[in-house]
Amino acid sequence: MKHLVMGTAGHVDHGKTALIKRLTGVDTDRLREEKERGITIELGFASLCLPDGRTLGVVDVPGHERFVRNMVAGAAGIDLVVLVVAADEGVMPQTREHLHICTLLGIQRGFVALTKIDMIDQEWLNLVREDVHAFLRGTFLEGAPVVPVSSLTGAGFPELLSTISKTADEVHEGIDPGIFRLPVDRVFTMKGFGTVVTGTLISGKVTIGEEVEISPVGIRCRVRGIQVHNRTVETAEAGQRTAINLQGIDREMIERGHVLTGPAALTAWDRLDCLYRHLGGSGRPLKHRTLVRFHAGTSETIARMILLDRDELEPRDECFVQVLLETPQALMAGDRFVVRSYSPVTTIGGGLIVDPLPAKHKRSSTGVLEEFRRLADGEDEEKTAVILDRAGLSGITENQLVVRTGIRSRMLRKCLEGMFSSKRAVFVDRDEMRVISHPVYEAFQAKLLQELQKYHDAYPLREGISREELRTTLERGEGVGQKVFAMSLRDLEKKGKIISEKEMVRLTGHHVRLKDEMEGLRKDLSQIYREAGLTPPTVREILERFSDREKEVENLIRVMIRDGILVRISEDLNFHEDALERLREDYRRMLVRDGQATPASFKELTGLSRKFIIPLMEYFDMTKLTMRAGDHRILRERPEK
């Protein structure tokens, strides 16, 4: 079932509240000040039962110019508007401003109620009706019904109800991305219940007992109760005027402008990418970095308008802007906004949010402006591709994609499937439903190969680079995650471009090749270790001997250990393989003969000092020739008889 909200609009004292009272029986002026002054100051709410049984939520807005901010908050989320014009006064300043606001908020259906006809004659009524038709020309209400009524006598109200019903039939159901969002327009306390908030549920649904989050303050609480049209319900759905009783939260912790949403569903951000239209009636151009009042949903905050492709925007023109917000807001792509001048306060424009979580942009960038065009006018796949590119190697979850594209979840999944098939997107993490752009992924793989080549060029004597060192190098400024890195290594290995062995990574074609002078140095080192036998110099002593070539010697020792020419038995001791192999055979024969070995018998066998005896005996334990048995060693394998 389609749930709709009808809102009023129009100049002060044109009879909006009286019209709603005659229609619904509810006096939406609830404040003493409103009663005393005879004008609406705050938003008022009611429900209207149509002849066919449908129930509409009704929002009555203030008409006075001082309370336009309240009017904007009330207009957020309405589906059809009743533009109220008093027949005895005709079109007035707030009539025009309210119609502009409704246009900027994307409202597309409505009609005009021509009130107070009991105060004029037929001839004047005809003139006013013609005036109204002329005023509506070129607006979304051009050709809409103009219904004369009197809230005092009830004249015209049957026709008014019929018009409301027909207009409601024409309202197209909006795109619901599925994320629960209720912009708060009223907060109060009920004795015995606690804190209650009201608003128009603009997307998703909410059920009693669910945990919700108050954005942008990040406070979480539970839904204790829900009412729709003064009836208690288990679940409220998109399009319904909803009152929610919140459990465990004080009245002072929430206010108009906050948004109820699912836990971690939205991120409050202080900059927005937008398509902005400057109204013709604003009178003067909008300059770059102008300070304005920014209205979105039920919130108002001070903001600065960054024009990305010009220094001034003329009236009736539009351009792409980045809006810098004084207070972060939790919004979605596709949300509408209204801009009012800082001082004097009047509505000057508005538009569409195309990315609610952008980075800072460079002005006059051709690439950035092309991204804006695709986000504003592109198909689902184009919008998704832009946001994936912007997310970079960190990728983005499906929920975040919904927020940043405005595409409903079901359609987004279908879009992503097509992008996976055409290699425009890559699934990184199915648990998180995290996706990255395929071009971004390929660029990262190319950079990974480039870094490997740079490493091989810098260290030609090393077999490769450790995984962790490579990831750390690539992560600088990139924000690459462990899963993207690991997936890249697997894919490149499958393609035969790299070899990944244990913790070491190298290019497939990389082999350690020694230049002539390095080959000579290796022979010198090999000769030193061979002649030293079982009393080799320490690494430190070797480096001191070749103090002018320390780096080359360190690299050569690593290569010789990898190739098996040298054997490392401790941090500072390496032995030539020939010397160790001869000792291994002598040691085995002694163990076979004596059945065991101690440091003393090992010293008798080798003539070595304790500096070498302990590391060598531990080395033979580690290489599984021997094993400890108390304070002596025995052969790990029994000798054959």
XYZ file of C-alpha atoms in Angstrom:
641
model
C 0.000 0.000 0.000
C 1.258 3.478 -0.929
C 1.708 5.735 2.129
C 1.491 9.468 1.423
C 1.935 12.742 3.265
C 0.176 15.944 2.225
C 1.570 19.316 3.241
C 0.309 22.862 3.148
C 2.158 25.877 1.743
C 1.300 29.529 1.403
C 1.425 33.039 2.818
C 0.710 33.881 6.451
C -2.980 34.244 7.393
C -4.225 32.673 4.149
C -6.160 30.011 6.050
C -3.933 26.917 5.975
C -4.666 25.856 9.551
C -8.408 26.555 9.231
C -8.458 24.454 6.049
C -6.823 21.499 7.810
C -9.170 21.834 10.804
C -12.221 21.763 8.507
C -10.833 18.722 6.655
C -9.628 16.668 9.638
C -11.243 18.127 12.741
C -7.770 18.751 14.211
C -6.581 22.201 15.219
C -2.860 21.983 14.399
C -2.112 25.223 16.262
C -1.234 23.717 19.653
C 0.913 26.472 21.206
C -0.572 29.208 23.418
C 1.375 31.822 21.439
C -0.188 30.538 18.210
C -3.653 30.876 19.723
C -2.951 34.367 21.044
C -1.339 35.710 17.856
C -3.569 33.848 15.433
C -0.664 32.615 13.307
C 1.075 29.266 12.965
C 4.598 29.258 14.379
C 5.449 25.576 14.682
C 4.668 22.580 12.494
C 1.263 21.006 13.016
C 0.219 17.441 12.243
C -3.022 15.619 11.542
C -4.365 12.707 9.497
C -7.034 12.740 6.809
C -9.360 9.844 5.935
C -10.284 9.935 2.244
C -13.653 8.681 0.964
C -12.000 5.538 -0.457
C -10.651 4.583 3.006
C -7.065 5.718 2.541
C -5.407 7.775 5.275
C -3.021 10.610 4.476
C -0.589 12.159 6.899
C -0.996 15.935 6.957
C 1.659 18.543 7.774
C 0.582 22.125 8.359
C 3.427 24.641 7.975
C 3.796 28.242 9.179
C 3.387 30.938 6.546
C 5.104 33.891 8.200
C 8.481 34.842 6.676
C 10.115 34.596 10.139
C 9.247 30.878 10.297
C 10.229 29.733 6.805
C 12.930 27.533 8.388
C 10.114 25.628 10.130
C 8.227 25.447 6.845
C 11.242 23.870 5.098
C 11.537 21.274 7.876
C 7.857 20.403 7.475
C 8.025 20.216 3.683
C 10.795 17.596 3.821
C 9.186 14.268 3.045
C 5.777 15.443 1.759
C 4.406 13.848 -1.414
C 1.788 16.371 -2.485
C 1.239 19.989 -1.615
C -1.840 22.133 -1.088
C -0.810 25.652 -2.048
C -3.191 27.829 -0.082
C -4.019 31.268 -1.539
C -6.527 33.592 0.141
C -9.052 34.827 -2.413
C -9.199 38.276 -0.815
C -5.421 38.843 -1.132
C -4.157 36.659 -3.973
C -0.529 35.685 -4.518
C 1.793 37.131 -1.841
C 5.576 36.983 -1.082
C 5.462 33.744 0.963
C 3.219 32.164 -1.657
C 6.102 32.590 -4.087
C 8.803 31.543 -1.630
C 6.912 28.440 -0.490
C 6.338 27.371 -4.098
C 10.060 27.821 -4.801
C 10.882 25.664 -1.771
C 8.481 22.920 -2.875
C 10.064 22.968 -6.345
C 13.591 22.757 -4.926
C 12.563 19.828 -2.701
C 11.410 17.899 -5.756
C 7.685 17.863 -4.968
C 5.863 17.166 -8.250
C 2.162 16.892 -7.417
C -0.319 19.246 -5.810
C -3.113 21.742 -6.329
C -4.317 25.152 -5.140
C -6.935 25.769 -2.478
C -8.402 29.222 -3.020
C -9.623 30.040 0.514
C -11.872 32.684 2.095
C -14.257 32.820 -0.872
C -16.986 33.833 1.580
C -15.287 37.252 1.768
C -15.448 38.112 -1.982
C -17.938 38.187 -4.848
C -17.916 35.990 -7.971
C -16.342 38.620 -10.204
C -13.379 39.033 -7.835
C -13.076 35.250 -7.535
C -12.772 34.935 -11.317
C -10.034 37.575 -11.383
C -8.091 35.926 -8.567
C -8.406 32.500 -10.231
C -6.928 33.931 -13.460
C -4.135 35.551 -11.449
C -3.304 32.224 -9.790
C -3.235 30.339 -13.121
C -0.849 32.967 -14.510
C 1.360 32.692 -11.391
C 1.574 28.888 -11.738
C 2.633 29.026 -15.399
C 6.027 27.355 -15.815
C 5.931 25.675 -12.401
C 5.183 22.060 -11.437
C 1.641 23.217 -10.553
C 0.903 24.564 -14.030
C -2.469 23.141 -15.046
C -3.159 21.862 -11.519
C -6.710 22.223 -10.121
C -7.629 25.484 -8.372
C -10.390 24.696 -5.867
C -12.355 27.611 -4.286
C -13.315 26.845 -0.670
C -14.551 28.468 2.505
C -13.412 26.987 5.790
C -16.082 29.055 7.494
C -19.108 27.757 5.545
C -17.724 24.478 4.190
C -18.338 25.544 0.589
C -16.164 23.652 -1.914
C -14.964 21.003 0.538
C -16.554 18.020 -1.274
C -14.679 19.131 -4.423
C -11.535 19.628 -2.307
C -11.693 16.053 -0.964
C -12.209 14.702 -4.464
C -9.212 16.719 -5.711
C -7.021 15.428 -2.881
C -8.013 11.852 -3.735
C -7.299 12.291 -7.474
C -3.968 14.024 -6.826
C -2.941 11.254 -4.425
C -3.638 8.739 -7.215
C -1.174 10.619 -9.441
C 1.698 10.550 -6.954
C 4.384 8.127 -8.070
C 5.963 6.040 -5.362
C 9.485 7.327 -4.780
C 12.622 5.225 -4.874
C 13.145 3.707 -1.442
C 16.783 2.642 -0.958
C 15.705 0.532 2.002
C 17.743 2.293 4.685
C 15.575 3.337 7.632
C 15.583 7.137 7.943
C 13.318 9.381 9.943
C 14.306 13.088 9.995
C 13.096 14.374 13.360
C 10.777 17.391 13.181
C 9.421 17.331 16.743
C 10.622 16.067 20.143
C 8.583 15.962 23.341
C 8.126 14.024 26.568
C 5.019 12.029 27.473
C 4.363 11.222 31.116
C 4.811 7.507 31.695
C 6.476 6.990 28.312
C 9.490 9.276 28.135
C 10.981 10.771 24.985
C 8.922 10.763 21.783
C 10.037 11.957 18.348
C 7.954 12.499 15.236
C 8.761 12.783 11.563
C 7.999 11.487 8.099
C 9.611 8.093 7.591
C 11.284 8.810 4.231
C 12.790 5.361 3.582
C 12.999 1.836 4.983
C 10.980 0.671 7.954
C 11.281 0.395 11.730
C 9.907 -2.140 14.215
C 9.363 -2.063 17.967
C 12.408 -3.397 19.841
C 14.923 -2.445 17.160
C 18.096 -0.571 17.992
C 18.356 2.793 16.246
C 21.013 5.482 16.038
C 20.550 9.228 16.375
C 22.681 10.921 13.740
C 24.849 12.968 13.688
C 25.420 12.614 17.474
C 25.908 8.828 17.246
C 23.760 7.932 20.283
C 22.040 4.522 20.150
C 18.788 3.534 21.818
C 15.819 1.199 21.341
C 12.343 1.706 19.945
C 9.854 1.296 22.765
C 6.687 2.081 20.818
C 5.438 3.301 17.421
C 2.332 5.211 16.397
C 1.055 6.004 12.911
C -1.997 8.290 12.623
C -2.514 7.980 16.392
C -2.695 4.174 16.169
C -0.159 1.925 17.871
C 1.596 -0.330 15.355
C 4.409 -2.878 15.412
C 6.104 -1.527 12.269
C 6.140 1.812 10.438
C 7.019 2.016 6.747
C 8.333 4.618 4.300
C 5.861 7.397 3.562
C 4.127 7.351 6.943
C 3.945 10.138 9.498
C 5.415 8.356 12.493
C 5.789 8.921 16.221
C 8.457 6.831 17.950
C 8.846 6.373 21.709
C 12.568 5.963 22.434
C 13.829 3.962 25.379
C 16.721 5.095 27.570
C 17.290 8.572 26.173
C 16.633 12.016 27.622
C 14.698 14.708 25.806
C 17.763 16.976 25.775
C 19.819 14.439 23.768
C 17.794 14.754 20.563
C 16.444 17.704 18.598
C 14.844 18.714 15.316
C 17.314 18.168 12.493
C 18.634 14.893 13.893
C 17.922 11.707 11.944
C 16.877 8.318 13.306
C 18.503 5.544 11.310
C 19.854 2.020 11.647
C 23.066 1.500 13.671
C 26.092 2.636 11.608
C 23.861 2.975 8.512
C 24.773 6.623 7.840
C 27.935 8.658 8.313
C 27.666 12.334 9.210
C 30.017 14.366 6.990
C 30.935 18.029 6.712
C 31.080 18.330 2.912
C 28.660 17.424 0.118
C 28.864 17.218 -3.668
C 25.739 18.842 -5.105
C 24.016 20.067 -8.229
C 22.826 23.561 -7.286
C 20.276 25.822 -9.029
C 20.258 29.558 -8.284
C 16.734 30.999 -8.293
C 15.781 33.719 -10.726
C 14.193 35.796 -7.980
C 17.404 35.858 -5.924
C 18.312 39.138 -7.626
C 22.085 38.765 -7.700
C 24.747 36.192 -8.595
C 25.989 33.647 -6.080
C 29.697 34.180 -5.505
C 32.295 31.503 -4.844
C 32.616 30.732 -1.099
C 29.355 32.517 -0.197
C 28.128 31.800 3.342
C 24.534 30.482 3.344
C 21.902 28.693 5.425
C 21.663 25.090 4.247
C 18.420 23.127 4.777
C 18.188 19.366 4.194
C 15.589 17.087 5.703
C 14.561 18.822 8.914
C 18.010 20.278 9.625
C 19.488 23.728 9.140
C 23.178 24.560 9.320
C 25.508 27.291 8.155
C 27.470 26.332 5.047
C 29.878 27.690 2.456
C 29.248 27.228 -1.267
C 32.349 26.214 -3.255
C 31.700 26.808 -6.978
C 33.843 24.297 -8.842
C 33.882 25.721 -12.367
C 33.320 29.479 -12.001
C 33.571 32.434 -9.647
C 29.926 33.544 -9.896
C 26.635 31.805 -10.669
C 23.968 33.896 -12.351
C 20.260 33.691 -11.377
C 18.323 30.914 -13.173
C 21.599 29.067 -13.835
C 22.930 25.879 -12.231
C 26.345 24.386 -11.574
C 28.178 21.750 -9.560
C 29.235 22.816 -6.073
C 30.890 21.379 -3.028
C 29.079 22.497 0.123
C 31.162 22.837 3.297
C 28.937 22.378 6.350
C 29.525 23.974 9.731
C 27.785 20.987 11.365
C 28.197 17.482 9.832
C 24.987 16.003 8.435
C 23.906 12.414 7.756
C 22.473 12.539 4.225
C 22.207 10.363 1.126
C 22.680 10.789 -2.600
C 19.386 11.857 -4.131
C 18.374 13.987 -1.142
C 17.112 17.474 -1.953
C 18.176 20.671 -0.202
C 17.221 24.341 0.033
C 19.644 27.240 0.351
C 18.710 30.537 2.006
C 20.916 33.617 2.125
C 22.771 34.269 5.362
C 21.473 37.823 5.718
C 18.900 39.047 4.898
C 17.343 35.615 5.118
C 15.505 34.582 1.948
C 15.369 31.482 -0.242
C 17.924 31.777 -3.065
C 18.261 28.248 -4.441
C 18.626 24.549 -3.843
C 19.240 21.293 -5.594
C 20.303 17.664 -5.419
C 23.001 15.878 -3.394
C 25.050 13.628 -5.709
C 27.621 12.362 -3.162
C 27.192 12.827 0.598
C 30.711 11.613 1.505
C 33.182 13.169 -0.959
C 36.801 14.189 -0.536
C 37.962 17.755 -1.117
C 38.076 18.619 -4.825
C 40.409 20.743 -6.863
C 38.483 23.525 -8.603
C 38.214 23.582 -12.410
C 39.298 19.953 -12.640
C 37.936 18.411 -15.853
C 37.971 14.953 -14.296
C 36.018 16.066 -11.209
C 33.376 17.878 -13.293
C 32.938 14.778 -15.468
C 32.408 12.709 -12.314
C 29.723 15.177 -11.203
C 27.931 14.860 -14.552
C 27.911 11.073 -14.306
C 26.665 11.181 -10.695
C 23.902 13.654 -11.571
C 22.716 12.234 -14.917
C 24.323 8.821 -15.387
C 22.789 5.363 -15.299
C 23.134 3.233 -12.169
C 26.328 1.570 -13.390
C 27.952 4.925 -14.174
C 27.133 6.324 -10.734
C 28.423 3.166 -9.059
C 31.649 3.262 -11.083
C 32.355 6.851 -9.984
C 31.840 6.043 -6.292
C 33.979 2.899 -6.584
C 36.772 4.977 -8.133
C 36.431 7.532 -5.334
C 36.588 4.786 -2.690
C 39.987 3.711 -4.028
C 41.778 0.651 -2.677
C 39.884 0.776 0.612
C 36.825 -0.303 -1.337
C 33.276 0.288 -0.198
C 30.524 -1.853 1.311
C 27.174 -2.416 -0.350
C 25.431 -0.344 2.328
C 27.820 2.580 1.738
C 27.215 2.302 -1.999
C 23.478 2.632 -1.394
C 24.114 5.787 0.653
C 26.499 7.327 -1.896
C 24.514 6.467 -5.042
C 20.911 6.502 -3.781
C 20.265 3.227 -5.635
C 18.051 0.758 -3.787
C 19.790 -2.418 -2.590
C 18.082 -4.834 -4.982
C 18.888 -2.722 -8.040
C 22.431 -2.144 -6.802
C 23.097 -5.885 -6.554
C 21.932 -6.352 -10.138
C 24.141 -3.436 -11.187
C 27.185 -4.918 -9.412
C 26.653 -8.336 -11.005
C 26.880 -6.683 -14.407
C 30.009 -4.805 -13.354
C 31.653 -8.014 -12.103
C 30.925 -9.672 -15.460
C 32.304 -6.733 -17.454
C 35.343 -6.453 -15.162
C 34.463 -2.999 -13.854
C 34.285 -4.126 -10.217
C 35.886 -6.762 -7.970
C 34.469 -8.452 -4.851
C 37.053 -8.235 -2.064
C 35.235 -9.438 1.021
C 31.962 -11.363 0.922
C 31.506 -11.125 4.695
C 31.521 -7.322 4.559
C 30.080 -7.203 1.012
C 33.048 -4.958 0.145
C 33.745 -4.042 -3.475
C 36.521 -2.143 -5.273
C 36.823 -0.722 -8.762
C 38.457 -3.141 -11.215
C 40.509 -0.346 -12.885
C 41.711 0.715 -9.418
C 42.552 -2.918 -8.623
C 44.485 -3.321 -11.881
C 46.368 -0.076 -11.261
C 47.338 -1.389 -7.823
C 48.619 -4.640 -9.317
C 50.664 -2.667 -11.837
C 52.131 -0.616 -9.000
C 52.891 -3.808 -7.042
C 54.863 -5.169 -10.019
C 56.601 -1.822 -10.395
C 57.641 -1.831 -6.727
C 59.000 -5.367 -7.069
C 61.081 -4.326 -10.077
C 62.411 -1.284 -8.198
C 63.349 -3.545 -5.285
C 65.149 -6.021 -7.551
C 67.036 -3.151 -9.206
C 68.063 -1.756 -5.801
C 68.959 -5.170 -4.321
C 70.012 -7.444 -7.194
C 71.637 -9.925 -4.826
C 68.462 -10.534 -2.839
C 66.085 -13.279 -3.829
C 63.049 -11.076 -3.190
C 61.219 -8.856 -0.724
C 59.250 -9.958 2.318
C 55.461 -9.750 2.028
C 55.196 -7.353 4.966
C 57.870 -4.983 3.636
C 56.171 -4.942 0.236
C 52.732 -4.258 1.758
C 54.119 -1.476 3.954
C 55.785 0.133 0.923
C 52.573 -0.029 -1.109
C 50.396 1.174 1.762
C 52.020 4.609 2.019
C 49.253 7.023 1.048
C 47.162 4.237 -0.507
C 45.223 2.730 2.402
C 45.521 -0.770 0.936
C 43.919 -3.436 3.089
C 45.393 -6.832 3.909
C 42.688 -8.625 1.890
C 43.251 -6.557 -1.263
C 47.000 -7.116 -0.955
C 46.673 -10.887 -0.455
C 44.153 -11.165 -3.301
C 46.499 -9.226 -5.623
C 49.395 -11.589 -4.830
C 47.211 -14.628 -5.555
C 45.963 -13.210 -8.848
C 49.415 -12.149 -10.040
C 50.818 -15.571 -9.140
C 48.030 -17.259 -11.115
C 48.923 -15.061 -14.093
C 52.557 -16.169 -13.755
C 53.847 -12.660 -13.086
C 55.245 -13.247 -9.592
C 56.493 -16.077 -7.402
C 55.458 -16.054 -3.756
C 57.375 -18.504 -1.562
C 56.625 -18.544 2.146
C 57.148 -14.905 3.198
C 59.198 -13.895 0.137
C 57.884 -12.364 -3.108
C 59.752 -11.864 -6.397
C 59.077 -11.285 -10.058
C 58.933 -14.480 -12.093
C 61.915 -13.510 -14.245
C 64.110 -12.388 -11.372
C 67.309 -14.359 -10.699
C 70.304 -13.286 -8.674
C 73.069 -12.489 -11.161
C 76.467 -11.389 -10.002
C 78.595 -8.959 -11.941
C 82.274 -9.848 -12.544
C 83.582 -7.814 -9.603
C 80.882 -9.266 -7.334
C 81.735 -12.783 -8.476
C 85.331 -12.107 -7.480
C 84.220 -10.866 -4.070
C 82.147 -13.992 -3.564
C 85.155 -16.180 -4.337
C 87.186 -14.229 -1.775
C 84.519 -14.739 0.893
C 84.195 -18.407 0.051
C 87.972 -18.849 0.370
C 88.020 -17.071 3.759
C 85.319 -19.333 5.179
C 86.793 -22.504 3.637
C 90.259 -21.816 5.079
C 88.799 -20.858 8.479
C 87.188 -24.287 8.754
C 85.495 -24.654 12.139
C 86.718 -21.276 13.476
C 85.218 -18.803 11.012
C 85.276 -15.046 11.615
C 82.089 -13.437 12.855
C 79.958 -11.408 10.475
C 81.159 -8.259 12.226
C 84.806 -9.246 11.643
C 84.099 -9.956 7.971
C 82.452 -6.520 7.524
C 85.396 -4.819 9.239
C 87.746 -6.564 6.808
C 85.717 -5.205 3.859
C 84.720 -1.874 5.433
C 84.566 -0.105 2.040
C 82.084 -2.656 0.636
C 79.902 -3.523 3.627
C 76.577 -3.432 1.753
C 77.813 -5.701 -1.043
C 79.317 -8.138 1.468
C 76.078 -8.306 3.502
C 74.119 -9.054 0.343
C 76.640 -11.646 -0.817
C 76.551 -13.466 2.509
C 72.734 -13.688 2.196
C 73.075 -15.070 -1.338
C 75.724 -17.595 -0.263
C 73.512 -18.762 2.616
C 70.552 -19.097 0.232
C 72.692 -21.071 -2.239
C 73.965 -23.368 0.539
C 77.635 -22.360 0.272
C 77.477 -20.950 3.779
C 75.412 -22.275 6.677
C 74.092 -19.870 9.340
C 74.091 -21.412 12.792
C 73.596 -18.180 14.796
C 73.116 -14.457 14.225
C 76.846 -13.850 13.977
C 78.288 -17.200 12.879
C 78.354 -18.733 9.400
C 80.328 -21.853 8.399
C 81.434 -23.090 5.015
C 79.287 -26.053 3.990
C 82.356 -28.290 3.421
C 83.660 -27.774 6.971
C 80.242 -28.514 8.486
C 79.766 -31.612 6.366
C 83.125 -33.075 7.477
C 82.293 -32.262 11.118
C 78.864 -33.877 10.761
C 80.474 -37.190 9.690
C 83.114 -37.075 12.437
C 80.446 -36.266 15.042
C 78.200 -39.108 13.841
C 81.053 -41.643 14.081
C 81.878 -40.491 17.612
C 78.215 -40.849 18.678
C 78.014 -44.326 17.155
C 81.194 -45.308 18.957
C 80.507 -43.690 22.349
C 76.715 -43.674 22.347
C 76.583 -40.085 23.586
C 78.335 -36.710 23.466
C 78.941 -33.918 25.962
C 80.484 -30.482 25.459
C 83.729 -31.925 26.849
C 83.819 -34.856 24.376
C 82.829 -32.488 21.531
C 85.781 -30.254 22.475
C 88.059 -33.310 22.473
C 86.766 -34.152 18.971
C 87.171 -30.664 17.482
C 89.648 -28.816 19.673
C 87.253 -25.821 19.607
C 86.493 -23.282 22.315
C 83.069 -22.880 23.991
C 82.359 -19.932 21.610
C 81.925 -22.483 18.800
C 81.046 -25.695 20.686
C 77.634 -24.629 22.069
C 76.281 -23.088 18.808
C 77.490 -26.115 16.804
C 75.951 -28.674 19.131
C 72.660 -26.734 19.119
C 72.842 -26.577 15.312
C 73.108 -30.359 15.054
C 70.138 -30.655 17.449
C 68.141 -28.303 15.233
C 69.073 -30.189 12.046
C 67.924 -33.417 13.732
C 71.284 -35.243 13.836
C 71.185 -35.313 17.644
C 68.789 -34.817 20.509
C 69.306 -33.858 24.157
C 69.039 -36.532 26.800
C 69.692 -34.973 30.170
C 73.073 -33.232 30.073
C 74.323 -35.076 26.975
C 73.407 -35.712 23.318
C 72.518 -38.930 21.535
C 71.872 -39.787 17.886
C 68.274 -39.042 16.914
C 68.259 -42.145 14.698
C 69.530 -45.488 15.925
C 72.607 -46.637 13.946
C 72.148 -49.752 11.845
C 73.844 -52.836 13.251
